[in-house]
Amino acid sequence: MKIENSEIVETNDYRVIIYPASRPFTTKEAKIITEKLYDFLANWAAHGKPLSSSFKIEKNQFVIICVDEDKEVASGCSIDSLTGVFRELDKEFGLGFFDRMKAAFVENGEIKTLKLTDFKNGLRNGEISNDIEVFDFSKSTYVAFLSDFLLPLKRSWAGIYLD
């Protein structure tokens, strides 16, 4: 069961699951991802009970899944089935959804994604500015996503790499 867009309220603290791609989606990829997720979420259930859920594609590179767990909690099996959809998409398009050793950031208005080692080295040797904003994929609630998904480097998880 989908959460209709009109029901998504910034004060509701839905559970959030973020699938970050390593690169922006093509128009075709975004269309297929949207179609597959609409179909999947319409029937997504935990132990036979429908999950009230929705999604959005953020910055044309990150898929944000919202689940209203006040209605029904997403179980391990239901999360596994969602993960299966993303594994299929990852295999089909090579999007790097499951490569967790990467950093995504905004520099000069452009989203960039680097291997974590390259990101750390770039910060240390000055190739990457300290004035960047960094994405945080660990957010697990909608309110945290809205307030802290993109933070200045110094306030982000990556601030530990600054001297």
PDB file of C-alpha atoms in Angstrom:
ATOM      1  CA  MET A   1       0.000   0.000   0.000  1.00  0.00           C
ATOM      2  CA  LYS A   2       1.447   3.352  -0.991  1.00  0.00           C
ATOM      3  CA  ILE A   3       1.606   6.487   1.110  1.00  0.00           C
ATOM      4  CA  GLU A   4       0.073   9.056  -1.179  1.00  0.00           C
ATOM      5  CA  ASN A   5       2.257  12.115  -1.719  1.00  0.00           C
ATOM      6  CA  SER A   6      -0.379  14.291  -0.066  1.00  0.00           C
ATOM      7  CA  GLU A   7      -0.057  12.147   3.091  1.00  0.00           C
ATOM      8  CA  ILE A   8       3.709  12.601   3.378  1.00  0.00           C
ATOM      9  CA  VAL A   9       4.052  15.232   6.056  1.00  0.00           C
ATOM     10  CA  GLU A  10       7.384  16.578   7.236  1.00  0.00           C
ATOM     11  CA  THR A  11       6.366  16.071  10.854  1.00  0.00           C
ATOM     12  CA  ASN A  12       5.683  12.350  10.365  1.00  0.00           C
ATOM     13  CA  ASP A  13       8.688  10.315  11.336  1.00  0.00           C
ATOM     14  CA  TYR A  14       8.515   7.521   8.808  1.00  0.00           C
ATOM     15  CA  ARG A  15      11.252   4.925   8.654  1.00  0.00           C
ATOM     16  CA  VAL A  16      13.624   5.736   5.805  1.00  0.00           C
ATOM     17  CA  ILE A  17      15.772   3.365   3.786  1.00  0.00           C
ATOM     18  CA  ILE A  18      18.228   5.017   1.402  1.00  0.00           C
ATOM     19  CA  TYR A  19      19.702   3.350  -1.683  1.00  0.00           C
ATOM     20  CA  PRO A  20      22.511   5.542  -3.053  1.00  0.00           C
ATOM     21  CA  ALA A  21      23.710   4.962  -6.601  1.00  0.00           C
ATOM     22  CA  SER A  22      27.305   5.634  -7.593  1.00  0.00           C
ATOM     23  CA  ARG A  23      26.205   7.832 -10.479  1.00  0.00           C
ATOM     24  CA  PRO A  24      23.140   9.728 -11.701  1.00  0.00           C
ATOM     25  CA  PHE A  25      20.369   7.734 -13.346  1.00  0.00           C
ATOM     26  CA  THR A  26      19.722   7.989 -17.051  1.00  0.00           C
ATOM     27  CA  THR A  27      16.186   8.943 -18.054  1.00  0.00           C
ATOM     28  CA  LYS A  28      15.489   5.312 -18.970  1.00  0.00           C
ATOM     29  CA  GLU A  29      16.875   4.019 -15.651  1.00  0.00           C
ATOM     30  CA  ALA A  30      14.830   6.511 -13.610  1.00  0.00           C
ATOM     31  CA  LYS A  31      11.684   5.480 -15.499  1.00  0.00           C
ATOM     32  CA  ILE A  32      12.298   1.758 -14.950  1.00  0.00           C
ATOM     33  CA  ILE A  33      13.203   2.261 -11.268  1.00  0.00           C
ATOM     34  CA  THR A  34      10.006   4.285 -10.789  1.00  0.00           C
ATOM     35  CA  GLU A  35       7.845   1.663 -12.519  1.00  0.00           C
ATOM     36  CA  LYS A  36       9.374  -1.243 -10.587  1.00  0.00           C
ATOM     37  CA  LEU A  37       9.025   0.515  -7.252  1.00  0.00           C
ATOM     38  CA  TYR A  38       5.412   1.550  -7.892  1.00  0.00           C
ATOM     39  CA  ASP A  39       4.587  -2.087  -8.689  1.00  0.00           C
ATOM     40  CA  PHE A  40       6.571  -3.484  -5.765  1.00  0.00           C
ATOM     41  CA  LEU A  41       5.373  -1.036  -3.097  1.00  0.00           C
ATOM     42  CA  ALA A  42       1.728  -1.465  -4.114  1.00  0.00           C
ATOM     43  CA  ASN A  43       1.982  -5.069  -2.888  1.00  0.00           C
ATOM     44  CA  TRP A  44       4.743  -4.821  -0.277  1.00  0.00           C
ATOM     45  CA  ALA A  45       3.780  -6.580   2.933  1.00  0.00           C
ATOM     46  CA  ALA A  46       5.205  -7.795   6.242  1.00  0.00           C
ATOM     47  CA  HIS A  47       3.800 -11.135   7.387  1.00  0.00           C
ATOM     48  CA  GLY A  48       0.856 -10.708   5.045  1.00  0.00           C
ATOM     49  CA  LYS A  49       0.005  -7.208   6.280  1.00  0.00           C
ATOM     50  CA  PRO A  50       0.338  -4.360   3.747  1.00  0.00           C
ATOM     51  CA  LEU A  51       3.076  -1.818   4.371  1.00  0.00           C
ATOM     52  CA  SER A  52       2.180   1.828   3.937  1.00  0.00           C
ATOM     53  CA  SER A  53       5.147   3.048   1.926  1.00  0.00           C
ATOM     54  CA  SER A  54       6.336   5.425  -0.727  1.00  0.00           C
ATOM     55  CA  PHE A  55       9.536   6.488  -2.422  1.00  0.00           C
ATOM     56  CA  LYS A  56      11.199   9.346  -4.168  1.00  0.00           C
ATOM     57  CA  ILE A  57      14.261   9.713  -6.325  1.00  0.00           C
ATOM     58  CA  GLU A  58      16.402  12.431  -4.790  1.00  0.00           C
ATOM     59  CA  LYS A  59      18.975  14.386  -6.827  1.00  0.00           C
ATOM     60  CA  ASN A  60      18.488  11.862  -9.666  1.00  0.00           C
ATOM     61  CA  GLN A  61      20.907   9.518  -7.866  1.00  0.00           C
ATOM     62  CA  PHE A  62      19.447   8.380  -4.545  1.00  0.00           C
ATOM     63  CA  VAL A  63      16.281   6.368  -3.920  1.00  0.00           C
ATOM     64  CA  ILE A  64      14.518   7.140  -0.652  1.00  0.00           C
ATOM     65  CA  ILE A  65      11.988   4.591   0.611  1.00  0.00           C
ATOM     66  CA  CYS A  66       9.554   5.712   3.366  1.00  0.00           C
ATOM     67  CA  VAL A  67       7.566   3.280   5.513  1.00  0.00           C
ATOM     68  CA  ASP A  68       4.875   4.369   7.955  1.00  0.00           C
ATOM     69  CA  GLU A  69       5.712   1.980  10.784  1.00  0.00           C
ATOM     70  CA  ASP A  70       2.938   3.387  12.963  1.00  0.00           C
ATOM     71  CA  LYS A  71       0.630   1.341  10.733  1.00  0.00           C
ATOM     72  CA  GLU A  72       2.801  -1.771  10.241  1.00  0.00           C
ATOM     73  CA  VAL A  73       6.482  -2.452  10.942  1.00  0.00           C
ATOM     74  CA  ALA A  74       8.703  -3.587   8.083  1.00  0.00           C
ATOM     75  CA  SER A  75      10.104  -6.988   9.052  1.00  0.00           C
ATOM     76  CA  GLY A  76      13.380  -8.632   8.094  1.00  0.00           C
ATOM     77  CA  CYS A  77      11.669 -10.619   5.347  1.00  0.00           C
ATOM     78  CA  SER A  78       9.963  -7.538   3.910  1.00  0.00           C
ATOM     79  CA  ILE A  79      13.275  -5.624   3.921  1.00  0.00           C
ATOM     80  CA  ASP A  80      14.915  -8.612   2.201  1.00  0.00           C
ATOM     81  CA  SER A  81      12.279  -8.526  -0.542  1.00  0.00           C
ATOM     82  CA  LEU A  82      12.886  -4.785  -1.043  1.00  0.00           C
ATOM     83  CA  THR A  83      16.624  -5.429  -1.167  1.00  0.00           C
ATOM     84  CA  GLY A  84      15.965  -8.043  -3.849  1.00  0.00           C
ATOM     85  CA  VAL A  85      14.359  -5.412  -6.073  1.00  0.00           C
ATOM     86  CA  PHE A  86      17.406  -3.181  -5.687  1.00  0.00           C
ATOM     87  CA  ARG A  87      19.782  -6.088  -6.351  1.00  0.00           C
ATOM     88  CA  GLU A  88      17.957  -6.715  -9.636  1.00  0.00           C
ATOM     89  CA  LEU A  89      18.169  -3.034 -10.588  1.00  0.00           C
ATOM     90  CA  ASP A  90      21.836  -2.939  -9.584  1.00  0.00           C
ATOM     91  CA  LYS A  91      22.600  -6.000 -11.693  1.00  0.00           C
ATOM     92  CA  GLU A  92      20.666  -4.644 -14.679  1.00  0.00           C
ATOM     93  CA  PHE A  93      22.183  -1.145 -14.678  1.00  0.00           C
ATOM     94  CA  GLY A  94      25.419  -1.344 -12.631  1.00  0.00           C
ATOM     95  CA  LEU A  95      24.346   1.422 -10.236  1.00  0.00           C
ATOM     96  CA  GLY A  96      26.516   0.522  -7.232  1.00  0.00           C
ATOM     97  CA  PHE A  97      23.603   0.524  -4.771  1.00  0.00           C
ATOM     98  CA  PHE A  98      25.465  -1.872  -2.474  1.00  0.00           C
ATOM     99  CA  ASP A  99      28.928  -0.322  -2.612  1.00  0.00           C
ATOM    100  CA  ARG A 100      29.025   1.197   0.871  1.00  0.00           C
ATOM    101  CA  MET A 101      32.682   2.234   0.641  1.00  0.00           C
ATOM    102  CA  LYS A 102      31.975   5.470  -1.193  1.00  0.00           C
ATOM    103  CA  ALA A 103      31.356   9.096  -0.393  1.00  0.00           C
ATOM    104  CA  ALA A 104      28.913  11.339  -2.212  1.00  0.00           C
ATOM    105  CA  PHE A 105      29.235  15.085  -1.930  1.00  0.00           C
ATOM    106  CA  VAL A 106      28.385  18.373  -3.611  1.00  0.00           C
ATOM    107  CA  GLU A 107      31.262  20.469  -4.883  1.00  0.00           C
ATOM    108  CA  ASN A 108      30.664  23.598  -6.957  1.00  0.00           C
ATOM    109  CA  GLY A 109      27.005  22.626  -7.361  1.00  0.00           C
ATOM    110  CA  GLU A 110      27.832  19.184  -8.784  1.00  0.00           C
ATOM    111  CA  ILE A 111      27.200  15.828  -7.109  1.00  0.00           C
ATOM    112  CA  LYS A 112      30.336  13.698  -7.059  1.00  0.00           C
ATOM    113  CA  THR A 113      30.826  10.151  -5.851  1.00  0.00           C
ATOM    114  CA  LEU A 114      34.235   8.718  -5.029  1.00  0.00           C
ATOM    115  CA  LYS A 115      35.636   5.600  -3.439  1.00  0.00           C
ATOM    116  CA  LEU A 116      36.120   6.351   0.229  1.00  0.00           C
ATOM    117  CA  THR A 117      39.923   6.057   0.007  1.00  0.00           C
ATOM    118  CA  ASP A 118      40.012   8.509  -2.917  1.00  0.00           C
ATOM    119  CA  PHE A 119      37.713  10.866  -1.001  1.00  0.00           C
ATOM    120  CA  LYS A 120      39.933  10.795   2.119  1.00  0.00           C
ATOM    121  CA  ASN A 121      43.078  11.325   0.043  1.00  0.00           C
ATOM    122  CA  GLY A 122      41.439  14.176  -1.885  1.00  0.00           C
ATOM    123  CA  LEU A 123      40.575  15.956   1.351  1.00  0.00           C
ATOM    124  CA  ARG A 124      44.043  15.449   2.796  1.00  0.00           C
ATOM    125  CA  ASN A 125      45.925  16.676  -0.254  1.00  0.00           C
ATOM    126  CA  GLY A 126      43.564  19.594  -0.959  1.00  0.00           C
ATOM    127  CA  GLU A 127      42.100  18.285  -4.234  1.00  0.00           C
ATOM    128  CA  ILE A 128      38.683  18.407  -2.558  1.00  0.00           C
ATOM    129  CA  SER A 129      37.658  21.649  -0.877  1.00  0.00           C
ATOM    130  CA  ASN A 130      36.683  21.808   2.784  1.00  0.00           C
ATOM    131  CA  ASP A 131      33.660  23.846   1.673  1.00  0.00           C
ATOM    132  CA  ILE A 132      31.795  20.834   0.269  1.00  0.00           C
ATOM    133  CA  GLU A 133      28.541  19.337   1.513  1.00  0.00           C
ATOM    134  CA  VAL A 134      28.399  15.594   2.189  1.00  0.00           C
ATOM    135  CA  PHE A 135      25.452  13.185   1.891  1.00  0.00           C
ATOM    136  CA  ASP A 136      24.666  10.930   4.860  1.00  0.00           C
ATOM    137  CA  PHE A 137      23.008   7.643   3.884  1.00  0.00           C
ATOM    138  CA  SER A 138      22.680   6.418   7.473  1.00  0.00           C
ATOM    139  CA  LYS A 139      19.539   8.419   8.179  1.00  0.00           C
ATOM    140  CA  SER A 140      16.775   6.071   9.325  1.00  0.00           C
ATOM    141  CA  THR A 141      13.860   8.458   9.870  1.00  0.00           C
ATOM    142  CA  TYR A 142      12.172  10.924   7.568  1.00  0.00           C
ATOM    143  CA  VAL A 143      12.723  13.879   9.895  1.00  0.00           C
ATOM    144  CA  ALA A 144      16.474  13.076  10.134  1.00  0.00           C
ATOM    145  CA  PHE A 145      16.591  12.708   6.349  1.00  0.00           C
ATOM    146  CA  LEU A 146      14.989  16.112   5.852  1.00  0.00           C
ATOM    147  CA  SER A 147      17.296  17.877   8.303  1.00  0.00           C
ATOM    148  CA  ASP A 148      20.611  16.042   7.977  1.00  0.00           C
ATOM    149  CA  PHE A 149      20.817  14.225   4.608  1.00  0.00           C
ATOM    150  CA  LEU A 150      23.181  16.850   3.192  1.00  0.00           C
ATOM    151  CA  LEU A 151      25.515  18.604   5.622  1.00  0.00           C
ATOM    152  CA  PRO A 152      28.577  20.835   5.454  1.00  0.00           C
ATOM    153  CA  LEU A 153      31.729  18.703   5.620  1.00  0.00           C
ATOM    154  CA  LYS A 154      32.641  19.839   9.136  1.00  0.00           C
ATOM    155  CA  ARG A 155      29.216  18.797  10.520  1.00  0.00           C
ATOM    156  CA  SER A 156      29.008  15.531   8.568  1.00  0.00           C
ATOM    157  CA  TRP A 157      30.283  12.031   9.249  1.00  0.00           C
ATOM    158  CA  ALA A 158      33.255  12.876   6.963  1.00  0.00           C
ATOM    159  CA  GLY A 159      34.406  15.688   9.270  1.00  0.00           C
ATOM    160  CA  ILE A 160      36.662  13.146  10.980  1.00  0.00           C
ATOM    161  CA  TYR A 161      38.921  13.288   7.899  1.00  0.00           C
ATOM    162  CA  LEU A 162      39.763  16.936   8.445  1.00  0.00           C
ATOM    163  CA  ASP A 163      43.049  17.780  10.124  1.00  0.00           C
TER     164      ASP A 163
END
